[in-house]
Short mmCIF file of C-alpha atoms and ligand atoms in Angstrom, two decimals:
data_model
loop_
_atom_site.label_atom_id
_atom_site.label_comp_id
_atom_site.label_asym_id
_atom_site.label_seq_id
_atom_site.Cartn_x
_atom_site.Cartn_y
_atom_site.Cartn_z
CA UNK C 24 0.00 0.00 0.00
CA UNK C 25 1.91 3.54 -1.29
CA UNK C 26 0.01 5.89 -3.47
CA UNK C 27 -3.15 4.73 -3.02
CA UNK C 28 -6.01 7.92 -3.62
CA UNK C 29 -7.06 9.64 -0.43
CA UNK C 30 -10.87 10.75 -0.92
CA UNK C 31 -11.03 14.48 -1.76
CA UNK C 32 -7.52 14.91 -2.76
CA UNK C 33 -5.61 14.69 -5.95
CA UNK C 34 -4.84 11.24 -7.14
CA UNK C 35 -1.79 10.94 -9.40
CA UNK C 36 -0.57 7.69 -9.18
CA UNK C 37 2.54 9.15 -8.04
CA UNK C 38 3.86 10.94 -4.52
CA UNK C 39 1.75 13.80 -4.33
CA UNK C 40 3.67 17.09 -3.26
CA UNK C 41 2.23 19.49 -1.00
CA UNK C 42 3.90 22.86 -0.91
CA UNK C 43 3.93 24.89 2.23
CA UNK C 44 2.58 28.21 2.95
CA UNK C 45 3.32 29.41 7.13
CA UNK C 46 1.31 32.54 7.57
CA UNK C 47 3.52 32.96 10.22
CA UNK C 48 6.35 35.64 11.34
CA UNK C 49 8.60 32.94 12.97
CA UNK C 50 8.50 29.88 11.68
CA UNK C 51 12.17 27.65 11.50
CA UNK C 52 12.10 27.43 7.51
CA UNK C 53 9.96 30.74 5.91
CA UNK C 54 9.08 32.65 9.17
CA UNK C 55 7.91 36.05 7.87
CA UNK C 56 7.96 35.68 4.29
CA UNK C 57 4.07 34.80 3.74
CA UNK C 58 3.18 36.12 6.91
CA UNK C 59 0.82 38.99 4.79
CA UNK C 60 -2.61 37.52 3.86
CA UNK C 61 -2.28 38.95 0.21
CA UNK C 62 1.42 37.56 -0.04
CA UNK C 63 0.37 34.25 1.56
CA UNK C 64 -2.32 34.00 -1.30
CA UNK C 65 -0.24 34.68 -4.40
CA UNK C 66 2.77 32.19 -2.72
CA UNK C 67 -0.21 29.60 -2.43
CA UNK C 68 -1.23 30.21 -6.13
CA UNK C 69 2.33 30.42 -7.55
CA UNK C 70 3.19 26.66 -5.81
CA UNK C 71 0.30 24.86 -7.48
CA UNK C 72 2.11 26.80 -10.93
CA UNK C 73 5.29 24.81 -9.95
CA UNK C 74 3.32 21.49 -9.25
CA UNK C 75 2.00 21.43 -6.06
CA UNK C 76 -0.81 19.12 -5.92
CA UNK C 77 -1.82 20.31 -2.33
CA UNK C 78 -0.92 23.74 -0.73
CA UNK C 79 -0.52 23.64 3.21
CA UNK C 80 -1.56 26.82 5.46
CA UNK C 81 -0.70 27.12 9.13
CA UNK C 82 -0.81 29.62 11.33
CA UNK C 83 1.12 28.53 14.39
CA UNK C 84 5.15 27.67 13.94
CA UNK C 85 6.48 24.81 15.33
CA UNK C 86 9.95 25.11 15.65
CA UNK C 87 11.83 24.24 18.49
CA UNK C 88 10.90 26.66 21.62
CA UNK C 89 8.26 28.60 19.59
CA UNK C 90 5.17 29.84 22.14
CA UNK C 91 1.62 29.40 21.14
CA UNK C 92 -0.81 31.63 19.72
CA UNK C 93 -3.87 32.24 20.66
CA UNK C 94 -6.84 30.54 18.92
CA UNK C 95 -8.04 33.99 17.70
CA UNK C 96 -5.07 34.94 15.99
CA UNK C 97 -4.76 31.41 14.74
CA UNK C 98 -8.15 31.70 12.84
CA UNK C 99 -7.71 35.81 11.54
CA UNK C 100 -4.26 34.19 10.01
CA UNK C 101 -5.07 31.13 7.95
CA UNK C 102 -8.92 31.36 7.42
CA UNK C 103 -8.90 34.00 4.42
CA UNK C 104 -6.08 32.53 2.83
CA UNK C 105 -7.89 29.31 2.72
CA UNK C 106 -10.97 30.67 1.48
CA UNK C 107 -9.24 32.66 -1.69
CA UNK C 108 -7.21 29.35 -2.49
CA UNK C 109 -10.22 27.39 -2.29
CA UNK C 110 -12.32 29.58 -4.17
CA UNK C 111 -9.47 29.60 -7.03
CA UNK C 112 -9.92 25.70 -7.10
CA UNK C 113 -6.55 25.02 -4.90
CA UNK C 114 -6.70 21.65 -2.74
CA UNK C 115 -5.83 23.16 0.49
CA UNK C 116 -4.69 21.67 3.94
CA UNK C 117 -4.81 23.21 7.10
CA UNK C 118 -1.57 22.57 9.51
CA UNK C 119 -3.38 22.95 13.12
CA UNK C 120 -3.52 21.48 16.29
CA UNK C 121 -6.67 22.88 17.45
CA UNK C 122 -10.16 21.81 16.96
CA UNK C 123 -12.31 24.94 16.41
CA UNK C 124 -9.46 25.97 13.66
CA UNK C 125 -9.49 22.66 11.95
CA UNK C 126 -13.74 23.13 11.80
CA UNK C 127 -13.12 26.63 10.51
CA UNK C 128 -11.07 25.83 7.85
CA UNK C 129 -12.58 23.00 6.55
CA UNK C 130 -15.66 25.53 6.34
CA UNK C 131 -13.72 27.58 4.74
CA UNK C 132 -12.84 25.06 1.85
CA UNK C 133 -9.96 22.98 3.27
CA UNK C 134 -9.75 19.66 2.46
CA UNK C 135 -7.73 18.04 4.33
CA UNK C 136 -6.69 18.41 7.99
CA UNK C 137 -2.69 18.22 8.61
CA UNK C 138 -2.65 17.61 12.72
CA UNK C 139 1.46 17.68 13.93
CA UNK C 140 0.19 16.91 17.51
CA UNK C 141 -1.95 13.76 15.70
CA UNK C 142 -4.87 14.19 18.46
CA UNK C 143 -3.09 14.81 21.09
CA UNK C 144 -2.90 18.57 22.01
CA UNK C 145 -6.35 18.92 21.66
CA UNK C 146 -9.46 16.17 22.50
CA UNK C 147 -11.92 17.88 20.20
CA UNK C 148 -9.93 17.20 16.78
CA UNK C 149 -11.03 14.04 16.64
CA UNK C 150 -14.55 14.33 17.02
CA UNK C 151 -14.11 17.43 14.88
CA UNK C 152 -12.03 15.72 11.85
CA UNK C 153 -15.20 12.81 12.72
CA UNK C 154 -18.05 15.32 11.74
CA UNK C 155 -15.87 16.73 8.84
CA UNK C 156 -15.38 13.81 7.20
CA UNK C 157 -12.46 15.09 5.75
CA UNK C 158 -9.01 13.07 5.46
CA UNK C 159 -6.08 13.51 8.64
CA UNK C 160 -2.47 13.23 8.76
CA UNK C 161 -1.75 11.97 12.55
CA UNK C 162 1.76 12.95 12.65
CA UNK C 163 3.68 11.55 15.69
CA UNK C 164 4.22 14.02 18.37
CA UNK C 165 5.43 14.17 22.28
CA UNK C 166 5.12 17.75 23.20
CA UNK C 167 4.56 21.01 22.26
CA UNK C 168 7.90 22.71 20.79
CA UNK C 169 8.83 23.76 24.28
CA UNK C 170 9.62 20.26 25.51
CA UNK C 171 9.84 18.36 22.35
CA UNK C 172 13.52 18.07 22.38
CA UNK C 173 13.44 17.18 26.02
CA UNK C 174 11.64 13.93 24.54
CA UNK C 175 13.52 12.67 21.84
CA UNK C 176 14.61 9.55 24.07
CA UNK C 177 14.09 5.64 22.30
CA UNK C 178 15.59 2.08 22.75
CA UNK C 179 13.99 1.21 19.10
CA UNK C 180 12.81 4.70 16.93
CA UNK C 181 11.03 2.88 14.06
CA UNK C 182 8.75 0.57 16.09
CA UNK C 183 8.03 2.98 18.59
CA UNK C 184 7.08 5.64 16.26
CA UNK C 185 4.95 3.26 14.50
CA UNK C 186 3.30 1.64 17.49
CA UNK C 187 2.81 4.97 19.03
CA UNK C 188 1.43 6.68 15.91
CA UNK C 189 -1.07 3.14 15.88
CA UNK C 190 -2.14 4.05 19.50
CA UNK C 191 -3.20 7.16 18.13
CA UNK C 192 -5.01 5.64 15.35
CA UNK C 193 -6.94 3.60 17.94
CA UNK C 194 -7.87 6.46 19.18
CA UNK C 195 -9.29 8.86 16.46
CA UNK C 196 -11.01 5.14 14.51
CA UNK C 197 -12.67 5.37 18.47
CA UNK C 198 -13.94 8.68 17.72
CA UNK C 199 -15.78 7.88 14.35
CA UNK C 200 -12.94 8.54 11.96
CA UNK C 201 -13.45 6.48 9.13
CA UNK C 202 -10.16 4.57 8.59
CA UNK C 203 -9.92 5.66 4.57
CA UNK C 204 -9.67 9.19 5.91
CA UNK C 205 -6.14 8.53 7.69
CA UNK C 206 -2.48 9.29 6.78
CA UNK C 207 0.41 8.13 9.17
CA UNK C 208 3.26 11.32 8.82
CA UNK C 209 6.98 9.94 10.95
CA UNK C 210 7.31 13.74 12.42
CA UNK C 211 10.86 14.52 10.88
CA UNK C 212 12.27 16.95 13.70
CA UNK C 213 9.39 16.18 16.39
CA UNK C 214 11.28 15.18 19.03
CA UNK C 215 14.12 13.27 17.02
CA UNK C 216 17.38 14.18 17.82
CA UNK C 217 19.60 14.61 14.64
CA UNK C 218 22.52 13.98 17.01
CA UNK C 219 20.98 10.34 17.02
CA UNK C 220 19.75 9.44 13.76
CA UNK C 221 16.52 9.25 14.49
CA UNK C 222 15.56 11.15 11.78
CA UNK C 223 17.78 9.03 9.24
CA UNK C 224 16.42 5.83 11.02
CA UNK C 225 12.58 6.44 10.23
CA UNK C 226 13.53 7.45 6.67
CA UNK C 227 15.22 4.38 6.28
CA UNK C 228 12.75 2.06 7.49
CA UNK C 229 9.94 3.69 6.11
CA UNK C 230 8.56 0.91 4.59
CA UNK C 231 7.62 -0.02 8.69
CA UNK C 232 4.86 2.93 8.43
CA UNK C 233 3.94 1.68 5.02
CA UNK C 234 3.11 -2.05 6.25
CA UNK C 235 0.73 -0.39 8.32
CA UNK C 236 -1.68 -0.28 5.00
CA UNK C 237 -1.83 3.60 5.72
CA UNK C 238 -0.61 6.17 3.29
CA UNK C 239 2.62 7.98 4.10
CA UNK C 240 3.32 12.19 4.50
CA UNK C 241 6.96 13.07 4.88
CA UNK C 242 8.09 16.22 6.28
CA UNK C 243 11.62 16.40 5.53
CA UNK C 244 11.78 20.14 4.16
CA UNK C 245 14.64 22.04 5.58
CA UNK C 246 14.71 20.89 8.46
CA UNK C 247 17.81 20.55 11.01
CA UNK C 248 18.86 17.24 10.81
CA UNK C 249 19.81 18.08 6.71
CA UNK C 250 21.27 21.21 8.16
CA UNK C 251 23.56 19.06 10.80
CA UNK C 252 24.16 16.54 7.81
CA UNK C 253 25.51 19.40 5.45
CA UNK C 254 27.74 21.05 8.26
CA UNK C 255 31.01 22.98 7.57
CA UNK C 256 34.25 21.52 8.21
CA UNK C 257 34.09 23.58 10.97
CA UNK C 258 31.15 21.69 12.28
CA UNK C 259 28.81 25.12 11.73
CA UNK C 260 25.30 23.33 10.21
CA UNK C 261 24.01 24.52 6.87
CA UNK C 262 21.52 26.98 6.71
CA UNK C 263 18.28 25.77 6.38
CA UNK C 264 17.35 27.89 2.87
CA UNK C 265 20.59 26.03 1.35
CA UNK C 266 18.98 22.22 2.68
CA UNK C 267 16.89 22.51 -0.21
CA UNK C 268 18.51 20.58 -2.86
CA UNK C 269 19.21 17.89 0.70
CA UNK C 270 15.26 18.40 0.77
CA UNK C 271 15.26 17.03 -2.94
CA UNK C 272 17.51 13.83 -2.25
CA UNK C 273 15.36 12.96 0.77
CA UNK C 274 11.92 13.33 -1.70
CA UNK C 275 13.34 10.96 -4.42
CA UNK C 276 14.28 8.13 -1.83
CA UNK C 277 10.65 8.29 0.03
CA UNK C 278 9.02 8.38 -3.54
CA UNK C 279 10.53 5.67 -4.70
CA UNK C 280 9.92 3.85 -1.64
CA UNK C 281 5.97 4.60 -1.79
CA UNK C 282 5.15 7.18 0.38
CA UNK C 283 1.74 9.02 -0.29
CA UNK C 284 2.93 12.94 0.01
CA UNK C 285 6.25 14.94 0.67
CA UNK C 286 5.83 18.16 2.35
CA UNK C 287 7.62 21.00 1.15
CA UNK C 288 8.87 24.85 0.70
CA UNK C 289 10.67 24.78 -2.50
CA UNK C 290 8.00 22.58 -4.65
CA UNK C 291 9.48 23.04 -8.40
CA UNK C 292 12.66 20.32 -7.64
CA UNK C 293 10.32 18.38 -5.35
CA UNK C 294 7.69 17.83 -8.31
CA UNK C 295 10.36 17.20 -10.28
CA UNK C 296 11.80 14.25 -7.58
CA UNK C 297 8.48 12.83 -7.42
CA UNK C 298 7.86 12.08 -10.69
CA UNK C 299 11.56 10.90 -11.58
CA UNK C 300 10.64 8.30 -9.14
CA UNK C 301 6.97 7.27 -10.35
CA UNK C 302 8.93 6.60 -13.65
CA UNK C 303 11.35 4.05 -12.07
CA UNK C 304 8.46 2.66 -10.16
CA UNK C 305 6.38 2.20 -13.56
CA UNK C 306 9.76 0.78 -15.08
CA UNK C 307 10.13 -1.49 -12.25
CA UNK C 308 6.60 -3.35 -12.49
CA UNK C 309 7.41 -3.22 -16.24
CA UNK C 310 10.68 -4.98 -16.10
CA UNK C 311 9.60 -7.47 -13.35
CA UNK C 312 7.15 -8.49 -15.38
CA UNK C 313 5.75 -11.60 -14.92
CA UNK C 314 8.32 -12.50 -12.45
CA UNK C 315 8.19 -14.41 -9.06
CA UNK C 316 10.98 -12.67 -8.00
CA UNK C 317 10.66 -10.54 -4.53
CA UNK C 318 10.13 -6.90 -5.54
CA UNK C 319 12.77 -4.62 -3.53
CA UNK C 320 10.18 -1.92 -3.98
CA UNK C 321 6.93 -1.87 -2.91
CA UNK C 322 4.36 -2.09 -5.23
CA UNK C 323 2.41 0.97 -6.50
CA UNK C 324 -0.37 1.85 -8.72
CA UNK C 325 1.15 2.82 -12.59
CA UNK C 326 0.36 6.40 -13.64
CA UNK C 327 -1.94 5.78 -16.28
CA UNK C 328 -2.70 9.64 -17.68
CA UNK C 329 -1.37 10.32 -20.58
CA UNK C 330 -0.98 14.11 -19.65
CA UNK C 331 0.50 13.41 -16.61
CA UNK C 332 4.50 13.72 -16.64
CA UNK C 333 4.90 11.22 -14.50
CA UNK C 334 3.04 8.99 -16.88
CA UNK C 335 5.53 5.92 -18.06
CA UNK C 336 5.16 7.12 -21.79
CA UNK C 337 6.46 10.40 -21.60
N1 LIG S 407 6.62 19.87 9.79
C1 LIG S 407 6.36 21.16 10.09
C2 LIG S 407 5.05 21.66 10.09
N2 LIG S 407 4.01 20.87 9.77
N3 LIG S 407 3.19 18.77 9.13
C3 LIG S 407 3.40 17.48 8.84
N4 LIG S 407 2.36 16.68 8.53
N5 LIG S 407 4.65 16.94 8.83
C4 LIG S 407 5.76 17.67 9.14
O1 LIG S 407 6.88 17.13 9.14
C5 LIG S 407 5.56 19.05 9.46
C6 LIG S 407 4.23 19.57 9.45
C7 LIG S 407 7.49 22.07 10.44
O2 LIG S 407 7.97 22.65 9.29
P1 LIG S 407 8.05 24.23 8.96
O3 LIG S 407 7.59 25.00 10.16
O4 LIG S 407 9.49 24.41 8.67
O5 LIG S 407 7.18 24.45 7.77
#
């Protein structure tokens, strides 16, 4: 199970890429930038011109240490941007942790909910994401950013990742979610310590989320643990707006692997990625043929549109 179609969201037959928009003046990767409602709209608009299949809009950052805001200032940020994407036909998600901004948005045209906290900062979400009957990522959290880093303690990353993220699943299925509507997301960054690998670990054993039968989001955009990779010689980490083309590497290998979405800030290369690795997919199934041999790759549907460049024939 890989690129299966989520309901209400694009279906390519391919990783779909979902390009981010933080109407925010402080978060890690484009703090500030889209932080203007006006801005935030035409940077929404000008991803899905580079290939974005969905465009992500949060309100809160998440990096390490960042404080809360309020609910209010939550809603006044992302709900207008979401309604002028929507209205121009953009599949939009909303990236909240909160319950009354989650129904908002999803009033307001988005179409898929994008939790970090995956149910757990807030009891109402899934009761909410429940009555919206729209799709969730449950990404696996352990704390707010205050005390995430605090947390980023395992024997065994993979299978506790996955069996916590399940516990969660438990959960939300408890509260009426229907189980088509769910997408498993590793949390790259949420309390993983680069120093450890963790990050590294859950990319490379991604295929442990993907034997869950749930499609996979990755979140792998600039974050620090590319940064720490791509360090000086004199050990000073690369900036996170030059872990892009990392960002890129990281895309192909989850593609190829099967995962459902990447999530992104730089979407042209990413699209790109995605569809460089639907075409070795498609080439795979062709070449194994009829075979019995064991397929290294899991298998994934073949992009069948003809104007789609990810299709086989082009
Ligand atoms: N990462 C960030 C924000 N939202 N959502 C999901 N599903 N997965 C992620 O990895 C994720 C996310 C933090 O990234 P940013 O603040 O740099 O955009």
């Amino acid at each position: 199970m890989t690129t299966a179609d989520v309901p209400g969201l694009p279906g390519a037959g391919r990783c779909l890429v979902m390009g981010v928009v933080n109407v925010t003046p402080d978060s890690f990767s484009d703090g500030g930038s889209w932080f203007d409602a006006d801005k935030a709209i035409r940077h929404g608009i000008d991803l899905v011109a580079e290939g974005a299949d969905i465009v992500d809009v949060g309100g809160e950052s998440t990096r390490p240490g960042a404080q809360r805001v309020s609910r209010e200032e939550e809603l006044r940020r992302v709900v207008p941007v979401i309604e002028a994407l929507s209205a121009e036909g953009v599949p939009v998600s909303v990236d909240t942790m909160r319950a009354e901004v989650a129904e908002a948005a999803v009033a307001a045209g988005a179409r898929l909910i994008n939790d970090v906290s995956g149910g757990l900062a807030d009891p109402d979400m899934a009761p909410v994401v429940a009555a919206t009957g729209v799709p969730y990522v449950v990404m696996h959290w352990r704390g707010h950013s205050h005390a995430m880093q605090t947390r980023a303690v395992y024997q065994d990353v993979v299978r506790e990742v996955r069996d916590e993220l399940l516990g969660r699943v438990d959960a939300i299925l408890a509260a009426g979610v229907d189980p088509s509507m769910i997408v498993l997301d590793p949390g790259l960054g949420f309390a993983k310590s680069p120093e450890a690998g963790h990050n590294w670990q859950l990319i490379a054993r991604l295929d442990a989320l993907l034997e869950t039968g749930y499609p996979v989001l990755v979140g792998a955009s600039r974050k620090r643990f590319l940064g720490k990779l791509l360090s000086a010689v004199d050990g000073t980490p690369r900036s996170f707006i030059d872990c892009d083309d990392a960002t890129v590497a990281v895309t192909s290998l989850v593609a190829a692997a099967g995962a459902w979405c990447v999530r992104v800030h730089r979407v042209r290369p990413n699209a790109d990625a995605v569809r460089v690795a639907a075409a070795v997919r498609a080439a795979h199934e062709k070449v194994r043929g009829g075979s019995a041999s064991a397929d290294p790759v899991p298998a994934a549907p073949v992009p069948t549109d003809p104007d789609d460049p990810g299709s086989p024939e082009k």
